[in-house]
PDB file of C-alpha atoms in Angstrom:
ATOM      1  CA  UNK A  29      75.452  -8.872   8.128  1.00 64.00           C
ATOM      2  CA  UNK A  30      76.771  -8.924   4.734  1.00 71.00           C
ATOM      3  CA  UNK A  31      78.740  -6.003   5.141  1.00 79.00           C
ATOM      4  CA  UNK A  32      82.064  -7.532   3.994  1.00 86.00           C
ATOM      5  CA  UNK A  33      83.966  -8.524   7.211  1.00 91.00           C
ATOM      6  CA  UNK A  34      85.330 -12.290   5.870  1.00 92.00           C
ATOM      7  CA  UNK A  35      86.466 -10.546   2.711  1.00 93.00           C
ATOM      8  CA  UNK A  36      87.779  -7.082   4.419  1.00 95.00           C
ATOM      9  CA  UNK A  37      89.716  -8.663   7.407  1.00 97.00           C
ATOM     10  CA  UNK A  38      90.882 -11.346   4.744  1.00 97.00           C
ATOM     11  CA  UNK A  39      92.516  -8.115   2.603  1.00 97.00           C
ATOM     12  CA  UNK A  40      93.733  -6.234   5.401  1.00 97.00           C
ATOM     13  CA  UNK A  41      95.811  -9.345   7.079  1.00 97.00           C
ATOM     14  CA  UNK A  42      97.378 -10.286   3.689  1.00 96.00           C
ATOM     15  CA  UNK A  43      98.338  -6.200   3.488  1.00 95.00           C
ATOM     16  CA  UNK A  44      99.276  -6.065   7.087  1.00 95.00           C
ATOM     17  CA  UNK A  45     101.401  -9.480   6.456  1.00 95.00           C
ATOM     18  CA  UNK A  46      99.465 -11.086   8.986  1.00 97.00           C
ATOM     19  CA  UNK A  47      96.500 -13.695   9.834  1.00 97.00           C
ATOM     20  CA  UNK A  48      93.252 -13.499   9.870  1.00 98.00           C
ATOM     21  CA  UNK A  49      90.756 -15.586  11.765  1.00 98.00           C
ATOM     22  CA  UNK A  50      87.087 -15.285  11.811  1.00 97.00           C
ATOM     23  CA  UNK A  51      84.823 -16.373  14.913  1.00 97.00           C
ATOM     24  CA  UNK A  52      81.999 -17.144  12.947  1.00 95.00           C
ATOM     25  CA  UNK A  53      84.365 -19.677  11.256  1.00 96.00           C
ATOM     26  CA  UNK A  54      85.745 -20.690  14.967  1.00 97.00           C
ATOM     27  CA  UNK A  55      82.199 -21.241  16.437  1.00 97.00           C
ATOM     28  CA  UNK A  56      80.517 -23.320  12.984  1.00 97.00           C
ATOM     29  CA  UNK A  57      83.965 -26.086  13.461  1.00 97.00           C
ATOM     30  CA  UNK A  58      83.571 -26.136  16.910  1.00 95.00           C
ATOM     31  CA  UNK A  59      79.844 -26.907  16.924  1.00 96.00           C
ATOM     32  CA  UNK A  60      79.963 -28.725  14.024  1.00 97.00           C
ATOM     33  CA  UNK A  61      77.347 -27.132  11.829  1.00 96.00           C
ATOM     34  CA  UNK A  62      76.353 -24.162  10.313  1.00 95.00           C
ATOM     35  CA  UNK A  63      75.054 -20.808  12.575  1.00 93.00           C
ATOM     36  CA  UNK A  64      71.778 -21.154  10.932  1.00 90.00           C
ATOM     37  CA  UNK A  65      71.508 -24.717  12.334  1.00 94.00           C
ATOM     38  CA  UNK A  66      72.640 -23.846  15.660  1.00 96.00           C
ATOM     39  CA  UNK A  67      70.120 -21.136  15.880  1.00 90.00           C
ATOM     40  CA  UNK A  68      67.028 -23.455  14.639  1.00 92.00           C
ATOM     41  CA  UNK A  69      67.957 -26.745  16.932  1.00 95.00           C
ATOM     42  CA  UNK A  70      69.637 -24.782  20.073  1.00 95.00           C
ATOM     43  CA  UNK A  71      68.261 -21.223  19.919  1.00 94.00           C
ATOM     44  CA  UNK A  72      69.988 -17.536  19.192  1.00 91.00           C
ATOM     45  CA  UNK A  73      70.664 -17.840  23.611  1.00 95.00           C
ATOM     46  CA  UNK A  74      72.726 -21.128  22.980  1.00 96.00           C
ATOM     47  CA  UNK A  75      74.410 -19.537  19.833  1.00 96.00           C
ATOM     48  CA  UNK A  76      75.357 -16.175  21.636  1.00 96.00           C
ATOM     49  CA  UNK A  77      76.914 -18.210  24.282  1.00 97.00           C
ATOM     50  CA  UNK A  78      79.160 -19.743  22.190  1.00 97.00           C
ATOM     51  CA  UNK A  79      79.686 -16.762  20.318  1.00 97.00           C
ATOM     52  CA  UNK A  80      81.258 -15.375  23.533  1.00 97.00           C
ATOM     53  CA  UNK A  81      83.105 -18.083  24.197  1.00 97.00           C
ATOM     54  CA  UNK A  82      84.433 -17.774  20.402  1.00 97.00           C
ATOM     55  CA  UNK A  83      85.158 -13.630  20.812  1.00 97.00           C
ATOM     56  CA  UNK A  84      87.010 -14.395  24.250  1.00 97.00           C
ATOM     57  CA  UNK A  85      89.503 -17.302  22.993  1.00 97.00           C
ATOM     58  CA  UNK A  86      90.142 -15.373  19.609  1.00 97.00           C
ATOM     59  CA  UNK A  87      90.803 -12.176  21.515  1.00 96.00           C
ATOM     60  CA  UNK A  88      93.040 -13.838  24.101  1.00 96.00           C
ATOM     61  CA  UNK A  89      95.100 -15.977  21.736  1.00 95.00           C
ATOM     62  CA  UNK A  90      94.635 -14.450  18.231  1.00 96.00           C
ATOM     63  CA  UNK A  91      97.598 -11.620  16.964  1.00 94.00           C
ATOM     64  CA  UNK A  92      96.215 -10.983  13.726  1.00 96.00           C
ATOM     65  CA  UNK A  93      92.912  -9.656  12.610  1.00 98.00           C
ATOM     66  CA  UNK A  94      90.283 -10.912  14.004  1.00 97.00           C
ATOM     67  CA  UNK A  95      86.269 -10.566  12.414  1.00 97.00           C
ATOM     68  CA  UNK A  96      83.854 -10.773  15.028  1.00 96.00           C
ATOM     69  CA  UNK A  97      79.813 -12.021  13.936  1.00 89.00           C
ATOM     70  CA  UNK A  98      77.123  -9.058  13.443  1.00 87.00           C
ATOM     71  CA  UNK A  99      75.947  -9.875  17.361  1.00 90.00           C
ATOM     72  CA  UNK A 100      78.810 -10.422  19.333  1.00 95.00           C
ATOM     73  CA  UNK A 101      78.604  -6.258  20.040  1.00 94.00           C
ATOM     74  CA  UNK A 102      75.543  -7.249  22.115  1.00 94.00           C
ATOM     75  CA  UNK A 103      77.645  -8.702  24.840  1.00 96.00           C
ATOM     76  CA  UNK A 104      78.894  -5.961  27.711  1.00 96.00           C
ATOM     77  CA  UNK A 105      81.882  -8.368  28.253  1.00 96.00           C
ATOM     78  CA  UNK A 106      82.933  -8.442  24.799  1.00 96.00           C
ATOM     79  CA  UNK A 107      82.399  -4.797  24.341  1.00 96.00           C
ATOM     80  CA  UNK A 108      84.619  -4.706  27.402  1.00 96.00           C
ATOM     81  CA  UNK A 109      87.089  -7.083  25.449  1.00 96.00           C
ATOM     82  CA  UNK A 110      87.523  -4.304  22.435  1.00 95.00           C
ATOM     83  CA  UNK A 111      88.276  -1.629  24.703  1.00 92.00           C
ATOM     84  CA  UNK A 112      90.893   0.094  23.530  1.00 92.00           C
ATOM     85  CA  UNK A 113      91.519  -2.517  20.391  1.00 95.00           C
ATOM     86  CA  UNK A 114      91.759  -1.473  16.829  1.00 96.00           C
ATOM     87  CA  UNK A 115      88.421  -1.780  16.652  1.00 97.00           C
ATOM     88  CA  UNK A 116      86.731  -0.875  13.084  1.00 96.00           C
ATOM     89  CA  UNK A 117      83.248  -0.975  12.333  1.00 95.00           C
ATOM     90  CA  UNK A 118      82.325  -1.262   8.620  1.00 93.00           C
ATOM     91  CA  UNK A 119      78.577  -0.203   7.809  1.00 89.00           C
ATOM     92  CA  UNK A 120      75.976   0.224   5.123  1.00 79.00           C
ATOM     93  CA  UNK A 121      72.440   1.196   4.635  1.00 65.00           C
ATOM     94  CA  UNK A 122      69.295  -1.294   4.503  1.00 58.00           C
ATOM     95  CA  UNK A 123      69.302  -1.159   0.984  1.00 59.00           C
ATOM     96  CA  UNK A 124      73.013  -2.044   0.061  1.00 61.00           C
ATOM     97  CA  UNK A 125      72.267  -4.972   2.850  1.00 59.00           C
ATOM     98  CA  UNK A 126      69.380  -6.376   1.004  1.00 59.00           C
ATOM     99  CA  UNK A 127      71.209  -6.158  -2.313  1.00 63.00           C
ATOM    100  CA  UNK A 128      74.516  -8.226  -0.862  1.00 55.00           C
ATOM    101  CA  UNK A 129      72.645 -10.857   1.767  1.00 55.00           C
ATOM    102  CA  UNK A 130      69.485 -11.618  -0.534  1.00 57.00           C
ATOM    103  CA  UNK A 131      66.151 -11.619   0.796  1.00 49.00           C
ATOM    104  CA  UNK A 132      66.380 -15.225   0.793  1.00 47.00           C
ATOM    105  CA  UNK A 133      70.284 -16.521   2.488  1.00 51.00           C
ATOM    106  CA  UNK A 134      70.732 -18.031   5.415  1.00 51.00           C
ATOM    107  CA  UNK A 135      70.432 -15.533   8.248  1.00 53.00           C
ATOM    108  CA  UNK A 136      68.295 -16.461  10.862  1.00 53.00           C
ATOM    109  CA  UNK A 137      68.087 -13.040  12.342  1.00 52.00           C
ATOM    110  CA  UNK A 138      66.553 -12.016   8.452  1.00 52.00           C
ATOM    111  CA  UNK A 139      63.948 -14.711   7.956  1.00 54.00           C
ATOM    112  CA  UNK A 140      60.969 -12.685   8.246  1.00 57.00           C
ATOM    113  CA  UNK A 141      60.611  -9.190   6.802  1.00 63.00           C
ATOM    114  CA  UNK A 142      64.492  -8.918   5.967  1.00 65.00           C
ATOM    115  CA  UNK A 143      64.029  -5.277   5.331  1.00 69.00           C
ATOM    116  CA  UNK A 144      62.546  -4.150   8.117  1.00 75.00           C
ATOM    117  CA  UNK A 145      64.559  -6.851  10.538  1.00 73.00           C
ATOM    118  CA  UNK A 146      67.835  -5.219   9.724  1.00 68.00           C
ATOM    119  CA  UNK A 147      66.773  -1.962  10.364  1.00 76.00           C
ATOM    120  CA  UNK A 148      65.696  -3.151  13.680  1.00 82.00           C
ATOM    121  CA  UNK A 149      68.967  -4.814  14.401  1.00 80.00           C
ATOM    122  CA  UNK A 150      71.161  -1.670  13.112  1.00 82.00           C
ATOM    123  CA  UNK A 151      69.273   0.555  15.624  1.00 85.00           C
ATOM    124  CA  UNK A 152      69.876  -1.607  17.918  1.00 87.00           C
ATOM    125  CA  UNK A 153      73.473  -2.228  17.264  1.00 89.00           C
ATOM    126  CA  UNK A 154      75.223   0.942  15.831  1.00 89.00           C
ATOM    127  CA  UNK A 155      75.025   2.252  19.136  1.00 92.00           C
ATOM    128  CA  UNK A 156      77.398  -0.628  20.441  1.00 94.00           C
ATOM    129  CA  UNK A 157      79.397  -0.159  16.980  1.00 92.00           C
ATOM    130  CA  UNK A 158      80.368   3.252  17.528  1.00 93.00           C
ATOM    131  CA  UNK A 159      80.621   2.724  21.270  1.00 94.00           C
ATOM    132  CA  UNK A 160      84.017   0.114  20.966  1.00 95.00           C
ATOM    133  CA  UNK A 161      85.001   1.582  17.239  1.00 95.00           C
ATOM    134  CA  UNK A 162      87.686   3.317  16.715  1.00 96.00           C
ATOM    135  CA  UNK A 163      86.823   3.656  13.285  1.00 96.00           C
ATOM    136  CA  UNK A 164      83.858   3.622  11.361  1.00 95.00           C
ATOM    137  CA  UNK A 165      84.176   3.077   7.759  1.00 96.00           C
ATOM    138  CA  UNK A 166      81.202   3.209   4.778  1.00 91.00           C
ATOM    139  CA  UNK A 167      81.918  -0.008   2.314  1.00 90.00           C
ATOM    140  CA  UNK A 168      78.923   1.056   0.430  1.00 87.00           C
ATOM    141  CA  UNK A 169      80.078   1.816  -3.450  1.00 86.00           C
ATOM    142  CA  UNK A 170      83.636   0.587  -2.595  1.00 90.00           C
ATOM    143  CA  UNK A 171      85.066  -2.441  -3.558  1.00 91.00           C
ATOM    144  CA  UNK A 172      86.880  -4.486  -1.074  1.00 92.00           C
ATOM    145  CA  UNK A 173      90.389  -3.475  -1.740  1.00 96.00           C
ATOM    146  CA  UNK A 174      88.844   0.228  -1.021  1.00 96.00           C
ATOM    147  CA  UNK A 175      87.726  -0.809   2.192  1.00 95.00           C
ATOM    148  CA  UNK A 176      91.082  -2.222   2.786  1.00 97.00           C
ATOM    149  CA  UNK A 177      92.586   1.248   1.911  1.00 96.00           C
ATOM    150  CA  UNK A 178      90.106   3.133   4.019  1.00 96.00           C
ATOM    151  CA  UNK A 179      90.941   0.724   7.251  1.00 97.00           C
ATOM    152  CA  UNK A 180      94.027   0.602   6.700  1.00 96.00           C
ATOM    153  CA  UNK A 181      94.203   5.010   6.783  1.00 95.00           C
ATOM    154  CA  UNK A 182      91.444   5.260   9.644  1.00 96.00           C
ATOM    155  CA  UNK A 183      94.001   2.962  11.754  1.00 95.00           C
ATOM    156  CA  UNK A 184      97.133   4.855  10.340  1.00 93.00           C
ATOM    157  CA  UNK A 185      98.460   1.412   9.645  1.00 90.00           C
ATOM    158  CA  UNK A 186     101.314   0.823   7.374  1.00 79.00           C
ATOM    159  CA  UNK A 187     102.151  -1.541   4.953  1.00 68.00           C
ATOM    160  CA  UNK A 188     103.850  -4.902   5.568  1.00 59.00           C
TER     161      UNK A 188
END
């Protein structure tokens, strides 16, 4: 969360002269309201359903590069999905997090005791990061079109 994906992927598919499509964007027009909403009237179950729904049809149809929400890693069948994808997972430490999401946006997952909440959710996740990465870059102290760079040389990509 907050780690840069929308604005990454959105710099690497303009570099790579291609599209970029985020599922988090695909799943909020779809249901119709925000992921905040959908996890406060449905429930995070409801939401990660649809979330693999989202990863599955963006996957399937989707040739440029794709950002996939903070918990879609959870699912075996979309860490199935990656296998063997480009896969790049960008990271940061808790306090970088804090700094860029606020204690007070609107994550559901950080409502109560951001801090410690994303520390849980990192130790729970970075396993499945690394598992389906190929790549695993730091944006912390980097500015987005350093990111870009650093993707773009972890996937040996060139230039459009």
């Amino acid at each position: 969360m907050g780690v840069g994906k929308t604005t990454v992927g959105r710099g690497l598919a303009e570099r790579l002269g291609t599209t970029f499509r985020d599922t988090d964007t695909d799943i909020v027009e779809s249901a119709g309201k925000e992921i905040s909403e959908i996890f406060i009237d449905e429930g995070e179950p409801h939401f990660r359903e649809l979330e693999r729904q989202a990863v599955r049809t963006a996957v399937a149809g989707h040739q440029g590069v794709l950002a996939l929400g903070g918990g879609a890693i959870l699912d075996p069948g979309t860490r199935a999905l990656l296998t063997g994808l480009p896969v790049v997972f960008l990271e940061m430490g808790v306090a970088e997090a804090v700094k860029r999401t606020g204690l007070d946006a609107p994550r559901p997952l950080l409502a109560v005791n951001p801090r410690q909440r994303w520390r849980e959710l990192m130790e729970q996740r970075r396993p499945l990061y690394t598992e389906v990465a190929r790549a695993v870059v730091t944006t912390e102290g980097r500015t987005p079109d350093e990111v870009v760079d650093a993707v773009m040389d972890a996937l040996e990509l060139k230039k459009a």
